[in-house]
Short mmCIF file of C-alpha atoms in Angstrom, two decimals:
data_model
loop_
_atom_site.label_atom_id
_atom_site.label_comp_id
_atom_site.label_asym_id
_atom_site.label_seq_id
_atom_site.Cartn_x
_atom_site.Cartn_y
_atom_site.Cartn_z
CA MET I 1 0.00 0.00 0.00
CA THR I 2 1.26 3.40 -0.95
CA THR I 3 1.21 6.25 1.57
CA GLN I 4 0.00 9.71 0.64
CA ASN I 5 3.57 11.06 0.82
CA GLN I 6 4.89 8.29 -1.44
CA LEU I 7 2.10 8.90 -3.94
CA GLU I 8 2.75 12.65 -3.99
CA ALA I 9 6.48 12.05 -4.51
CA ILE I 10 5.82 9.66 -7.42
CA MET I 11 3.35 12.08 -9.02
CA ALA I 12 5.74 15.02 -8.56
CA GLN I 13 8.45 13.05 -10.39
CA GLY I 14 6.03 12.34 -13.23
CA LYS I 15 5.11 16.02 -13.58
CA VAL I 16 8.71 17.03 -14.32
CA LEU I 17 9.55 14.27 -16.79
CA PRO I 18 10.98 15.57 -20.07
CA ASP I 19 8.78 15.09 -23.12
CA ASN I 20 11.10 12.47 -24.60
CA LYS I 21 10.76 10.31 -21.45
CA ILE I 22 6.95 10.62 -21.53
CA THR I 23 7.00 9.62 -25.20
CA GLU I 24 9.27 6.66 -24.38
CA ILE I 25 6.89 5.44 -21.66
CA LEU I 26 3.82 5.83 -23.88
CA ASP I 27 5.60 4.04 -26.74
CA GLU I 28 6.43 1.20 -24.34
CA LEU I 29 2.76 1.01 -23.33
CA GLN I 30 1.64 1.02 -26.96
CA ASN I 31 4.11 -1.77 -27.82
CA LYS I 32 3.54 -3.96 -24.77
CA GLN I 33 -0.15 -3.32 -24.11
CA PRO I 34 -1.76 -1.86 -27.26
CA SER I 35 -5.28 -2.65 -26.04
CA ILE I 36 -4.74 -0.66 -22.82
CA TYR I 37 -3.13 2.11 -24.86
CA ARG I 38 -6.32 2.22 -27.00
CA PHE I 39 -8.40 2.24 -23.80
CA ILE I 40 -6.65 5.48 -22.91
CA TYR I 41 -6.25 7.18 -26.26
CA GLY I 42 -9.23 5.73 -28.14
CA GLU I 43 -12.95 5.57 -27.57
CA PRO I 44 -13.04 6.43 -23.84
CA SER I 45 -11.31 9.78 -24.29
CA ASP I 46 -13.46 10.44 -27.38
CA THR I 47 -16.59 9.72 -25.34
CA ILE I 48 -15.55 12.11 -22.58
CA ASN I 49 -14.74 14.68 -25.27
CA LEU I 50 -18.37 14.54 -26.44
CA LEU I 51 -19.33 15.80 -22.97
CA ASN I 52 -16.46 18.20 -22.40
CA ASN I 53 -13.11 18.70 -24.15
CA ASP I 54 -11.34 19.94 -21.01
CA MET I 55 -12.30 16.79 -19.10
CA ALA I 56 -11.13 14.61 -21.98
CA ASN I 57 -7.74 16.29 -21.74
CA LEU I 58 -7.72 15.79 -17.97
CA TYR I 59 -8.55 12.11 -18.52
CA LEU I 60 -5.50 11.79 -20.78
CA ASP I 61 -3.27 13.57 -18.26
CA LEU I 62 -4.49 11.46 -15.34
CA SER I 63 -4.22 8.30 -17.43
CA PHE I 64 -0.53 9.04 -17.88
CA ASP I 65 -0.32 9.57 -14.11
CA VAL I 66 -1.74 6.05 -13.67
CA VAL I 67 0.74 4.59 -16.17
CA TRP I 68 3.59 6.48 -14.50
CA PHE I 69 2.53 5.43 -11.00
CA PHE I 70 2.40 1.71 -11.79
CA ARG I 71 5.57 1.76 -13.87
CA ASN I 72 7.43 3.73 -11.20
CA LYS I 73 6.17 1.63 -8.28
CA PHE I 74 6.08 -1.86 -9.84
CA GLY I 75 8.52 -1.77 -12.75
CA GLU I 76 8.27 -2.12 -16.49
CA ILE I 77 4.90 -2.63 -18.11
CA PRO I 78 4.16 -6.37 -18.27
CA VAL I 79 3.49 -8.14 -21.54
CA VAL I 80 0.41 -10.33 -21.89
CA THR I 81 0.58 -12.65 -24.87
CA ASP I 82 -3.06 -12.26 -25.93
CA HIS I 83 -3.46 -8.70 -24.64
CA GLU I 84 -6.66 -8.03 -26.61
CA ALA I 85 -8.54 -11.02 -25.14
CA TRP I 86 -7.11 -10.36 -21.66
CA THR I 87 -8.16 -6.70 -21.68
CA THR I 88 -11.63 -7.47 -23.04
CA LYS I 89 -12.17 -10.22 -20.46
CA THR I 90 -10.88 -8.05 -17.60
CA ILE I 91 -13.12 -5.11 -18.56
CA ALA I 92 -16.16 -7.39 -19.05
CA LEU I 93 -15.69 -8.91 -15.59
CA LEU I 94 -15.30 -5.48 -14.05
CA ASP I 95 -18.36 -4.20 -15.92
CA ALA I 96 -20.52 -7.00 -14.49
CA GLU I 97 -19.13 -6.40 -11.01
CA LEU I 98 -19.78 -2.65 -11.21
CA LYS I 99 -23.32 -3.21 -12.47
CA SER I 100 -23.96 -5.40 -9.42
CA LEU I 101 -23.24 -2.43 -7.15
CA THR I 102 -26.34 -0.55 -8.27
CA ASN I 103 -29.92 -1.66 -7.82
CA GLU I 104 -30.90 0.24 -10.96
CA ILE I 105 -29.85 -2.74 -13.07
CA PRO I 106 -32.17 -5.73 -12.57
CA MET I 107 -30.37 -8.92 -11.62
CA ASP I 108 -30.95 -12.05 -9.57
CA ASP I 109 -30.12 -11.33 -5.91
CA LYS I 110 -27.84 -14.36 -5.52
CA PHE I 111 -25.99 -13.46 -8.73
CA ARG I 112 -25.70 -9.82 -7.60
CA ASN I 113 -24.33 -10.90 -4.22
CA ASN I 114 -21.75 -13.18 -5.86
CA LEU I 115 -20.63 -10.40 -8.21
CA GLN I 116 -20.34 -7.94 -5.32
CA LYS I 117 -18.23 -10.40 -3.33
CA ARG I 118 -16.06 -11.02 -6.38
CA PHE I 119 -15.65 -7.26 -6.88
CA VAL I 120 -14.33 -6.81 -3.33
CA LYS I 121 -12.11 -9.90 -3.56
CA ARG I 122 -10.66 -8.94 -6.96
CA SER I 123 -10.13 -5.33 -5.84
CA LEU I 124 -8.10 -6.52 -2.87
CA GLU I 125 -6.20 -9.10 -4.94
CA SER I 126 -5.38 -6.69 -7.74
CA SER I 127 -3.19 -4.49 -5.56
CA ILE I 128 -5.66 -1.71 -6.17
CA GLN I 129 -4.17 1.49 -4.90
CA MET I 130 -6.67 3.38 -2.76
CA GLN I 131 -4.39 6.41 -2.44
CA LEU I 132 -4.11 6.57 -6.22
CA LEU I 133 -7.89 6.38 -6.64
CA GLN I 134 -8.35 9.13 -4.06
CA TYR I 135 -5.75 11.25 -5.80
CA ILE I 136 -7.54 10.81 -9.15
CA GLU I 137 -10.95 11.59 -7.65
CA ASN I 138 -9.59 14.74 -6.00
CA GLN I 139 -7.92 15.86 -9.23
CA VAL I 140 -11.13 15.37 -11.24
CA GLU I 141 -13.30 17.18 -8.67
CA HIS I 142 -10.81 20.03 -8.30
CA TYR I 143 -10.40 20.57 -12.04
CA ALA I 144 -14.14 20.39 -12.70
CA SER I 145 -14.81 22.95 -9.96
CA PHE I 146 -13.26 25.72 -12.07
CA ASN I 147 -15.88 25.46 -14.83
CA ARG I 148 -19.48 24.29 -14.43
CA LYS I 149 -19.50 22.97 -18.02
CA ARG I 150 -17.03 20.29 -16.92
CA GLU I 151 -19.39 18.86 -14.29
CA LYS I 152 -21.38 16.74 -16.74
CA ALA I 153 -18.24 14.70 -17.48
CA ILE I 154 -17.12 14.13 -13.87
CA GLN I 155 -18.69 10.72 -13.32
CA LEU I 156 -17.66 9.27 -16.67
CA THR I 157 -14.10 10.55 -16.24
CA LYS I 158 -13.84 9.05 -12.74
CA SER I 159 -15.37 5.76 -13.85
CA LEU I 160 -13.03 5.30 -16.80
CA LEU I 161 -10.01 6.18 -14.66
CA PHE I 162 -11.17 3.68 -12.04
CA VAL I 163 -11.34 1.00 -14.74
CA LEU I 164 -7.85 1.97 -15.89
CA VAL I 165 -6.47 1.68 -12.35
CA ARG I 166 -8.11 -1.75 -12.03
CA LEU I 167 -6.68 -2.82 -15.39
CA PHE I 168 -3.19 -1.86 -14.30
CA GLY I 169 -3.71 -3.45 -10.88
CA ASP I 170 -4.79 -6.70 -12.53
CA LEU I 171 -1.96 -6.49 -15.06
CA TYR I 172 0.72 -6.06 -12.41
CA THR I 173 -0.90 -8.72 -10.20
CA LEU I 174 -0.69 -11.07 -13.18
CA LYS I 175 3.00 -10.16 -13.54
CA GLN I 176 3.64 -10.99 -9.85
CA THR I 177 1.75 -14.27 -10.14
CA LYS I 178 3.87 -15.35 -13.12
CA LYS I 179 7.09 -14.66 -11.15
CA VAL I 180 6.14 -17.16 -8.46
#
């Protein structure tokens, strides 16, 4: 678990990286995990952009913060042989788990309960970083507070960043599992 001070130090390092280092890290992500790269720079950011361009740009900035955090804390970006299938499966599982957290989506109570339990279990297993999620949430809220037009994109931005954090948590957990 990362402390607030450790998180702030990691993020401060990321904010002063030269452009060539940022490009190098993003190229590494694109080469090793093209499906996650597309999750950042493809449809999700385009969808946020439909609501608010500023928030789409914030999403991209905070997505790099997520990439930087995991790479800095846990090492090089892992390679998954069938990255497309892995990413799709991981997002589909998370989608079902997230849907179970709201009563607005009809679902069998036993199934809902099992999904909720799995969500908690997988969140704990995936080395999910609560400090990182809090940091992201604070950044989104703070940035949106400067312009009311940004507010309509807050929830989508937070949700997609949460999914990204979970993807990276699962990816690095998979890396640790393979080492053993």
